[in-house]
Structures are given as C-alpha cells and as structure tokens.
Coordinates of C-alpha atoms in Angstrom, one line a residue:
M1 CA 13.8 -52.1 -17.6
S2 CA 10.8 -54.0 -16.3
T3 CA 10.8 -56.8 -13.7
E4 CA 8.1 -59.5 -12.7
E5 CA 7.0 -57.3 -9.8
N6 CA 6.7 -53.9 -11.6
K7 CA 5.1 -54.8 -14.8
V8 CA 1.4 -55.9 -15.7
V9 CA 1.3 -57.9 -19.3
L10 CA -1.9 -57.5 -21.5
K11 CA -2.9 -60.4 -23.7
H12 CA -4.9 -59.3 -26.8
A13 CA -5.7 -61.0 -30.0
G14 CA -2.8 -63.5 -29.6
N15 CA -0.3 -60.8 -28.4
E16 CA 1.3 -59.8 -25.3
Y17 CA 1.9 -56.2 -24.4
E18 CA 4.1 -55.1 -21.2
M19 CA 3.3 -52.1 -19.3
D20 CA 5.2 -50.9 -16.5
I21 CA 3.9 -50.3 -12.8
K22 CA 4.3 -46.8 -11.5
Q23 CA 5.0 -47.1 -8.1
S24 CA 3.4 -45.0 -5.1
T25 CA 5.0 -44.5 -1.7
E26 CA 1.7 -45.3 -0.3
G27 CA -1.7 -46.4 -1.6
D28 CA -2.5 -47.6 -5.0
S29 CA 0.1 -48.1 -7.7
G30 CA -0.9 -48.1 -11.3
F31 CA 0.2 -49.5 -14.5
D32 CA 1.3 -47.0 -17.0
I33 CA -1.1 -47.2 -20.2
S34 CA 0.5 -44.3 -21.9
K35 CA 1.4 -46.3 -24.8
L36 CA -1.6 -48.6 -25.0
R37 CA -3.2 -47.1 -27.9
K38 CA -0.4 -47.0 -29.8
E39 CA 0.8 -50.5 -29.6
T40 CA -2.8 -52.2 -29.4
G41 CA -5.2 -49.7 -30.9
L42 CA -7.4 -49.6 -27.8
V43 CA -8.2 -47.1 -25.0
T44 CA -9.3 -47.6 -21.6
F45 CA -12.9 -47.2 -20.9
D46 CA -13.6 -45.8 -17.3
P47 CA -16.5 -43.7 -16.9
G48 CA -16.2 -41.2 -13.9
Y49 CA -12.4 -42.1 -13.7
T50 CA -13.1 -44.7 -10.8
S51 CA -10.2 -46.8 -11.5
T52 CA -8.0 -43.9 -13.4
G53 CA -5.1 -42.3 -12.2
S54 CA -4.6 -39.0 -14.1
T55 CA -1.6 -37.8 -12.7
E56 CA 1.2 -38.5 -10.0
S57 CA 1.2 -36.0 -6.9
K58 CA 2.9 -35.3 -3.8
I59 CA 0.3 -33.2 -2.3
T60 CA -2.6 -35.3 -0.7
F61 CA -3.1 -38.9 0.5
I62 CA -6.3 -40.5 0.8
N63 CA -6.9 -44.0 2.1
G64 CA -10.5 -44.3 1.8
E65 CA -10.9 -47.8 3.2
E66 CA -8.8 -46.8 6.3
G67 CA -10.4 -43.3 6.7
I68 CA -6.9 -41.5 6.4
L69 CA -6.5 -38.1 4.9
R70 CA -2.9 -36.7 5.0
Y71 CA -1.7 -33.1 3.4
R72 CA 2.2 -33.7 2.4
G73 CA 2.3 -36.6 4.9
Y74 CA 0.7 -34.8 8.0
D75 CA -2.6 -36.3 9.5
I76 CA -5.4 -34.0 8.9
A77 CA -6.5 -34.3 12.5
E78 CA -3.0 -33.3 13.7
L79 CA -3.0 -30.2 11.6
A80 CA -6.7 -29.3 12.2
N81 CA -5.5 -29.1 15.8
N82 CA -2.2 -27.6 15.8
A83 CA -1.7 -25.4 12.7
T84 CA -3.5 -22.4 11.2
F85 CA -5.2 -22.5 8.1
N86 CA -2.4 -20.1 6.5
E87 CA 0.3 -22.6 7.9
V88 CA -1.5 -25.2 5.9
S89 CA -1.9 -23.1 2.7
Y90 CA 1.9 -22.7 3.0
L91 CA 2.5 -26.5 3.5
L92 CA 0.2 -27.3 0.6
I93 CA 1.8 -24.9 -1.8
K94 CA 5.6 -24.7 -0.5
G95 CA 5.8 -28.8 0.3
H96 CA 6.8 -27.9 4.2
L97 CA 5.6 -26.4 7.3
P98 CA 6.7 -22.7 8.0
D99 CA 8.9 -21.8 10.5
E100 CA 8.2 -18.6 12.3
Q101 CA 10.0 -16.2 9.8
E102 CA 8.3 -17.7 6.8
L103 CA 5.1 -17.8 8.3
S104 CA 5.6 -14.4 9.6
Q105 CA 6.3 -13.4 5.8
F106 CA 3.7 -15.1 4.5
N107 CA 0.9 -13.8 6.7
S108 CA 2.3 -10.3 5.9
A109 CA 2.3 -10.7 2.1
I110 CA -1.4 -11.9 2.3
R111 CA -2.6 -9.2 4.9
H112 CA -1.2 -6.3 2.7
H113 CA -2.7 -7.5 -0.8
T114 CA -6.4 -7.8 0.5
L115 CA -7.2 -4.2 -1.1
L116 CA -9.0 -4.4 -4.4
D117 CA -8.9 -1.6 -7.2
E118 CA -11.7 0.9 -6.5
D119 CA -13.0 0.4 -9.9
F120 CA -13.3 -3.3 -9.5
K121 CA -16.1 -3.0 -6.9
A122 CA -18.4 -1.5 -9.8
Q123 CA -18.6 -5.2 -11.3
F124 CA -20.9 -6.4 -8.4
N125 CA -23.3 -3.8 -9.5
I126 CA -23.9 -5.9 -12.9
F127 CA -25.3 -9.1 -10.9
P128 CA -28.8 -9.4 -9.4
R129 CA -29.2 -9.5 -5.9
D130 CA -30.5 -12.8 -6.0
A131 CA -27.6 -14.5 -7.7
H132 CA -25.9 -17.2 -6.6
P133 CA -22.8 -16.2 -4.7
M134 CA -20.6 -19.0 -6.3
A135 CA -21.3 -17.7 -9.8
V136 CA -20.6 -14.1 -8.6
L137 CA -17.3 -15.4 -7.2
A138 CA -16.2 -17.3 -9.9
S139 CA -16.9 -14.4 -12.5
S140 CA -15.0 -12.1 -10.2
V141 CA -11.9 -14.3 -10.0
N142 CA -12.0 -14.1 -14.0
I143 CA -12.1 -10.5 -14.0
L144 CA -9.4 -10.3 -11.5
S145 CA -7.3 -11.3 -14.0
S146 CA -7.5 -8.5 -16.0
Y147 CA -6.2 -6.5 -13.1
Y148 CA -2.9 -8.1 -12.8
Q149 CA -1.7 -8.7 -16.3
D150 CA 1.7 -8.9 -15.2
Q151 CA 1.1 -11.9 -13.4
L152 CA -0.5 -14.2 -15.7
D153 CA 2.7 -16.3 -17.2
P154 CA 2.6 -19.6 -15.8
L155 CA 6.1 -20.5 -16.8
D156 CA 7.4 -17.5 -14.7
E157 CA 8.0 -18.3 -11.2
E158 CA 7.9 -14.7 -10.0
Q159 CA 4.6 -13.9 -11.5
L160 CA 3.1 -17.4 -10.2
D161 CA 4.4 -16.5 -6.6
K162 CA 2.7 -13.1 -7.0
A163 CA -0.8 -14.7 -8.2
T164 CA -0.5 -17.0 -5.4
V165 CA -0.7 -14.2 -3.0
R166 CA -3.1 -12.0 -4.9
L167 CA -5.4 -14.9 -4.9
L168 CA -5.0 -15.9 -1.2
A169 CA -5.5 -12.5 -0.1
K170 CA -8.3 -11.4 -2.4
V171 CA -10.9 -14.0 -2.9
P172 CA -12.0 -13.8 0.6
M173 CA -12.6 -10.1 0.0
L174 CA -14.5 -11.1 -3.4
A175 CA -16.5 -13.3 -1.4
A176 CA -17.5 -10.9 1.5
Y177 CA -18.2 -8.2 -1.2
A178 CA -20.3 -10.5 -3.1
Y179 CA -22.3 -11.0 -0.1
R180 CA -22.7 -7.4 0.9
A181 CA -23.4 -6.4 -2.4
S182 CA -26.6 -9.1 -2.6
Q183 CA -27.7 -7.4 1.0
G184 CA -27.5 -4.0 -0.4
K185 CA -24.8 -3.3 2.6
P186 CA -21.7 -1.0 2.4
Y187 CA -18.5 -2.3 1.5
M188 CA -15.7 -2.7 4.5
Y189 CA -12.2 -2.0 3.7
P190 CA -9.8 -4.8 5.5
D191 CA -8.0 -4.0 8.7
N192 CA -4.7 -5.1 8.7
N193 CA -4.5 -5.2 12.5
L194 CA -6.7 -8.5 12.0
N195 CA -5.7 -11.9 11.1
A196 CA -7.3 -13.4 8.0
R197 CA -10.1 -15.0 9.4
E198 CA -11.1 -12.1 11.9
N199 CA -10.7 -9.7 8.8
F200 CA -12.9 -12.1 6.6
L201 CA -15.7 -12.2 9.6
R202 CA -15.6 -8.6 9.9
M203 CA -15.8 -7.6 6.1
M204 CA -18.9 -10.0 6.3
F205 CA -20.8 -8.9 9.3
G206 CA -19.6 -5.6 10.4
Y207 CA -20.4 -2.1 9.6
P208 CA -18.3 1.2 8.8
T209 CA -20.1 2.8 11.4
E210 CA -19.0 0.8 14.4
E211 CA -16.0 -1.5 15.7
Y212 CA -16.4 -5.0 14.8
E213 CA -15.8 -7.3 17.9
V214 CA -14.2 -10.5 16.9
D215 CA -15.5 -13.5 18.4
P216 CA -12.4 -15.7 18.9
V217 CA -14.2 -18.8 19.3
V218 CA -15.7 -18.3 16.0
S219 CA -12.7 -17.2 14.2
K220 CA -10.7 -20.3 15.3
A221 CA -13.6 -22.8 14.3
L222 CA -13.8 -21.2 10.9
D223 CA -9.9 -21.6 10.5
K224 CA -10.2 -25.2 11.3
L225 CA -13.1 -26.0 9.0
L226 CA -11.1 -24.4 6.0
I227 CA -8.2 -26.5 7.1
L228 CA -10.5 -29.6 6.6
H229 CA -11.3 -28.5 3.2
A230 CA -8.2 -27.3 1.7
D231 CA -7.5 -30.1 -0.4
H232 CA -8.8 -33.5 -1.3
E233 CA -6.7 -35.2 -3.9
Q234 CA -8.0 -35.3 -7.7
N235 CA -11.7 -34.6 -7.1
C236 CA -14.1 -32.9 -9.6
S237 CA -12.9 -29.2 -9.1
T238 CA -9.0 -29.9 -8.7
S239 CA -9.0 -32.0 -11.7
T240 CA -10.9 -29.0 -13.6
V241 CA -8.0 -26.7 -12.2
R242 CA -5.4 -29.1 -13.5
M243 CA -6.8 -29.7 -16.8
I244 CA -7.3 -26.0 -17.4
G245 CA -4.0 -25.4 -16.0
S246 CA -2.5 -28.0 -18.6
A247 CA -3.3 -25.6 -21.4
Q248 CA -1.0 -23.1 -19.7
A249 CA -3.9 -20.9 -19.1
N250 CA -3.1 -18.5 -16.2
M251 CA -3.8 -19.3 -12.4
F252 CA -6.7 -16.9 -12.0
V253 CA -9.0 -18.3 -14.8
S254 CA -8.0 -21.9 -13.8
I255 CA -8.9 -21.2 -10.3
A256 CA -12.4 -19.9 -11.7
G257 CA -12.9 -23.1 -13.4
G258 CA -12.3 -24.8 -10.1
I259 CA -15.0 -22.6 -8.4
N260 CA -17.8 -23.3 -11.4
A261 CA -17.1 -27.1 -10.9
L262 CA -17.4 -26.8 -7.1
S263 CA -20.6 -25.1 -7.2
G264 CA -22.3 -28.2 -8.5
P265 CA -24.7 -29.9 -6.0
L266 CA -22.9 -33.3 -6.3
H267 CA -19.7 -31.5 -5.2
G268 CA -19.6 -28.6 -2.9
G269 CA -23.1 -28.0 -2.4
A270 CA -23.7 -31.1 -0.5
N271 CA -23.7 -29.0 3.0
Q272 CA -26.2 -26.8 1.7
A273 CA -28.4 -29.8 1.0
V274 CA -27.7 -31.4 4.3
L275 CA -29.2 -28.2 6.2
E276 CA -31.9 -28.2 3.7
M277 CA -32.7 -31.7 4.5
L278 CA -32.7 -31.2 8.3
E279 CA -35.1 -28.1 7.5
D280 CA -37.3 -30.2 5.7
I281 CA -37.4 -33.0 8.7
E282 CA -38.3 -30.4 11.2
K283 CA -41.0 -29.0 8.9
N284 CA -42.6 -32.0 7.1
N285 CA -41.7 -34.8 9.4
G286 CA -42.3 -32.9 12.8
G287 CA -38.6 -33.9 13.7
D288 CA -38.9 -37.6 13.6
A289 CA -35.5 -38.8 12.5
T290 CA -36.6 -42.6 13.0
D291 CA -39.4 -42.1 10.3
F292 CA -37.3 -40.1 7.9
M293 CA -34.2 -42.7 7.9
N294 CA -37.5 -45.4 7.3
R295 CA -38.5 -43.5 4.4
V296 CA -35.0 -43.6 3.2
K297 CA -34.7 -47.2 3.5
N298 CA -38.0 -47.6 1.8
K299 CA -36.7 -45.6 -1.0
E300 CA -39.6 -43.4 -1.2
K301 CA -39.7 -40.9 -4.1
G302 CA -38.0 -37.6 -3.5
V303 CA -36.6 -38.6 -0.2
R304 CA -32.8 -38.4 -0.2
L305 CA -30.2 -38.7 2.8
M306 CA -27.5 -36.2 2.5
G307 CA -24.3 -36.0 4.2
F308 CA -23.9 -39.7 4.6
G309 CA -21.3 -41.4 2.2
H310 CA -18.7 -40.6 0.4
R311 CA -17.2 -41.3 -3.4
V312 CA -13.7 -42.1 -1.8
Y313 CA -14.4 -42.8 1.8
K314 CA -15.7 -46.4 2.8
N315 CA -15.2 -45.6 6.2
Y316 CA -16.1 -42.8 8.8
D317 CA -14.6 -39.5 7.1
P318 CA -11.8 -38.4 9.1
R319 CA -12.7 -35.0 8.9
A320 CA -16.4 -35.7 10.0
A321 CA -15.4 -36.5 13.7
I322 CA -13.4 -32.8 13.8
V323 CA -16.4 -31.2 12.4
K324 CA -18.8 -32.9 14.8
E325 CA -16.5 -31.6 17.8
T326 CA -16.4 -28.3 16.3
A327 CA -20.4 -28.1 15.7
H328 CA -21.1 -28.8 19.7
E329 CA -18.5 -26.4 20.5
I330 CA -19.8 -23.5 18.5
I331 CA -23.5 -24.2 18.8
D332 CA -23.3 -24.3 22.6
H333 CA -21.2 -21.1 22.5
L334 CA -23.7 -19.5 20.6
G335 CA -26.8 -20.7 22.1
G336 CA -27.8 -23.9 20.7
D337 CA -29.6 -25.4 18.0
P338 CA -32.1 -28.1 18.0
M339 CA -31.2 -29.2 14.6
L340 CA -28.0 -30.6 16.1
D341 CA -29.8 -32.9 18.2
L342 CA -31.9 -33.8 15.2
A343 CA -28.4 -34.4 13.1
M344 CA -27.1 -36.5 15.7
K345 CA -30.0 -38.7 16.0
L346 CA -29.8 -39.2 12.1
E347 CA -26.1 -40.2 12.7
E348 CA -26.8 -42.7 15.7
I349 CA -29.4 -44.4 13.5
A350 CA -27.0 -44.8 10.3
L351 CA -24.2 -46.2 12.4
N352 CA -26.3 -48.7 14.1
D353 CA -28.3 -49.9 11.2
D354 CA -27.2 -52.6 9.2
Y355 CA -29.2 -51.2 6.0
F356 CA -26.6 -48.1 6.4
V357 CA -23.8 -49.6 7.5
S358 CA -23.7 -52.2 5.0
R359 CA -24.0 -49.6 2.4
K360 CA -21.0 -47.7 4.3
L361 CA -23.2 -44.6 4.5
Y362 CA -21.0 -42.8 7.2
P363 CA -21.4 -39.2 7.8
N364 CA -19.1 -37.3 5.7
V365 CA -17.5 -33.6 6.4
D366 CA -20.6 -31.9 5.1
F367 CA -23.2 -33.5 7.4
Y368 CA -22.3 -31.0 10.2
T369 CA -20.4 -28.1 8.5
G370 CA -23.7 -26.4 7.2
L371 CA -25.2 -26.3 11.0
I372 CA -21.7 -24.6 12.0
Y373 CA -21.9 -22.1 9.3
R374 CA -25.5 -21.0 10.1
A375 CA -24.9 -20.7 13.6
M376 CA -22.1 -18.2 12.6
G377 CA -24.3 -16.3 10.6
F378 CA -23.8 -17.4 7.1
P379 CA -26.7 -17.7 4.7
T380 CA -27.3 -21.1 3.3
D381 CA -26.4 -20.1 -0.4
F382 CA -22.9 -19.2 1.0
F383 CA -21.8 -22.3 2.4
T384 CA -20.2 -23.4 -0.9
V385 CA -18.3 -20.0 -1.1
L386 CA -16.8 -20.9 2.2
F387 CA -16.1 -24.5 0.8
A388 CA -14.2 -22.6 -2.2
I389 CA -12.4 -20.2 -0.1
G390 CA -10.7 -23.2 1.9
R391 CA -10.0 -25.4 -1.1
L392 CA -8.3 -22.5 -2.6
P393 CA -4.6 -23.3 -1.2
G394 CA -5.2 -26.7 -2.4
W395 CA -6.1 -25.6 -5.9
I396 CA -3.1 -23.3 -6.1
A397 CA -0.7 -26.2 -5.1
Q398 CA -2.4 -28.7 -7.8
Y399 CA -2.1 -26.3 -10.4
R400 CA 1.6 -25.3 -9.7
E401 CA 2.5 -29.0 -9.5
Q402 CA 0.6 -29.6 -12.8
L403 CA 3.1 -27.0 -14.2
E404 CA 6.3 -28.2 -12.2
M405 CA 5.7 -31.6 -14.0
N406 CA 5.8 -30.3 -17.6
T407 CA 3.0 -32.9 -18.9
K408 CA 1.1 -32.5 -22.0
I409 CA -2.2 -30.8 -22.5
N410 CA -4.9 -33.1 -20.8
R411 CA -6.9 -34.7 -23.6
P412 CA -8.9 -37.5 -22.6
R413 CA -9.9 -40.0 -25.3
Q414 CA -13.3 -41.6 -25.8
I415 CA -15.3 -44.5 -27.0
Y416 CA -17.2 -43.1 -29.9
T417 CA -20.9 -45.0 -30.0
G418 CA -22.6 -42.8 -32.5
E419 CA -23.2 -42.9 -36.3
T420 CA -20.9 -44.2 -39.0
L421 CA -20.3 -42.3 -42.1
R422 CA -23.8 -41.2 -43.5
K423 CA -24.6 -39.2 -46.7
V424 CA -26.6 -35.9 -46.5
T425 CA -30.0 -36.1 -48.0
P426 CA -31.4 -33.2 -49.8
R427 CA -33.8 -31.0 -47.6
S428 CA -36.8 -31.6 -49.8
E429 CA -36.2 -35.5 -49.5
R430 CA -36.0 -35.6 -45.8

C-alpha cells in the first residue's frame, strides 16, 4: 500500500495514476513505471537512459555529484590501497571480502585453470596481425564457450561457478595470446608459481628461452589499476551484459557482448584517445598545453579534450586521484616520461580555468591510465583490453545478479516516428 511519502501521482487526460517509489538504501530512488503503459497507454521517453533505472542492484554505488564510488559498500580508495584485484573480484561476485581460506581457494582455482586447449591456439591464426585486439578478444571468448559446453546453463549454480573461474583464469591468457600472435612471438605457458598479475605480465612480455624477472612495482600497480576498473554500475557494457543475460544466454557469450560494447571509443577507448591527444600536442603544438587548451575553448574544428569530464561524475573522479599517484610512482620507477609533465599541465589549467570548471570538466580515470600502460610496455591499442580484464569480475557479478533476480527478458519500448500505413505502389509506377 502506498503512502504519501512513497508514491508518485501522474495526472493525464483528467485521470490520476499512482506509482510506487522504489526506495534505494543510498542515492537515487525511482518511481515504478512498470504498469504505466497498461494503465495510461503511454511509455516513457528517455534517450540514452539519463533518468532511467533499468534495474536494482546491490553491487556498486556511485554518487557523481560527490565523487563517490563504492563496491559492495567499500570505498574505492580503501579497496585500491588495501586489497588485491582477486579479493575485489571475490567481493563483487560473492558479496563479501574473502577470509584467508576463501581467498586461498579462489586464487588456487584461478591459477589452476589458466591453460588453454592446445587446439584453441590455432584460432589466433585466422586473424590478420593488424586486427584490433578487442575484436580478437571478443571472438576468442565466444569461441571459448564451445570448449566448455558443460558450463553454459545459466540456471545451474554449479555451472555458473565453473564458468566464473574459467573466465577469470582464461581471459587474461586470451589477451596475452592475442598480443603475441599479432607480434609473431611464441606463446608462453602460464607459470603457477606466479600470482595472476605476475603471470599475465610474463605471458605478455616473456620468452620461453629465458627466465622472466617480475617487477613487483609494475605488478602491484597493474593490480591496482584493474581494481579501479572492476565495476561501474549500469554503464554501456555492463547493461549489454545484463541485456544479453536476460535472454538466459550463457555467461561466455554475454561477456563477449560486453567486450564488444567496451571497444567503442565513447566507452572503453578513452584512455587510448588521451595518449593520442598528448602525442598530437607534442607533435603539432610543440608541447604547448596553454595553446592547446585555448584552442579547446575556442572550439576549433578537430580539437578535442580527451580524459576530462564524465557522464556520471560531476566532480573529481575518485579513481583519477589514485591513478595520478600511481602514474608518478610507475613513471618515476621506470625512468620518466615528459608526457606526464604535459598531462599535469593540462590538468592544472583545467582545474583553474572557469571555462572548464563551470562545465565540470575534471580529469577522469582515463586521463593518466594510458601513460601508465605505455610506461609498462603495453601497445596503445591494447589499453582497452586491459580495461576489459579489469571490468571482467564486475560483468560476471552483474550477470549473476541479473539471473538471481529472475527478471523478464529486457525489451525496451520505443516512440515510433516513421510513416503510417502505406500501400505498395507497383514497381512500374514508382
């Protein structure tokens, strides 16, 4: 029964329609319009879903106005500074931070499922060497589902658990193999003596003929960056995963759909775009940050400021401060990069210029990430793949939550604005 505090009344055509308010524990509540069309003959119109709550979720909380990001109630900075990526993955998927035994079992399960079927490796030969690694990764995850046909039933909890481990273990391996295939380098077998991040770095940059020396500073920094990307509420790729999952499609193909959505330059490709912008300023602006920012303010054709502003955050992205600190640590550790100075100058201008401040163009998580990845040795077109590896546990958690809620298949409505009924004119008379 509705009360005055938890209902909304819509007045239309002389009638009143009462809708309950779905209460949140924190942040935006929403009014339930599930019966709107049935009762009024109307649907809502919200292009881009700027004011639409597509689902309820217990996984991630964002307050864009205050610059808050929490996973399962834990502040992002606290997790990034005190937990590993595998701990955060467990948290997102299971709902609580693991104890020592749970984490040990989780790490062991991932470590012992990294190997790929030998026949699987042949599929990398079908891609041209210059194929974008996101296309290769998405295709590989799709193909992976055919190797685990006993783990595809989304309504079977045991199969879901197995698929979860397979994906967490093998997606980084698929990414590393995609990179090595593009370079004509021999594939590396995983080393179970290393942790997940160390293993990934070795499989990316190591050689079978010599021992790979893990840089603990780089490994720890990569682990932290993955935590920052692990989930971000109902964004484009996550909504894609949940949309596909609502059809009871298996986890593998649903995650592949998320990878494809993430590949878009307006979503996961932003960190690559930032680095390309910095390179362009160095090459065509003589490294003059002030001149470039003036060109941005003058809205010169072809001049775009990348890595600033966010669809959700209207304050400083809470992840950006952590990434900035990590950028200094890594780049100083690995020998310096003049582009870091350029990036800092751009940020300084943006934070002190009313033009950018009034438009809430604060640095986001992508601004410094590309510089870190480049310093680590990753090629530019691989940055989005690293984003996908980081986002993987969030996609899995969101997919599984969707199934637990037992919702209907997602099927948005539309406002049709095309032609009304027409007759077909004979071809000779057109």
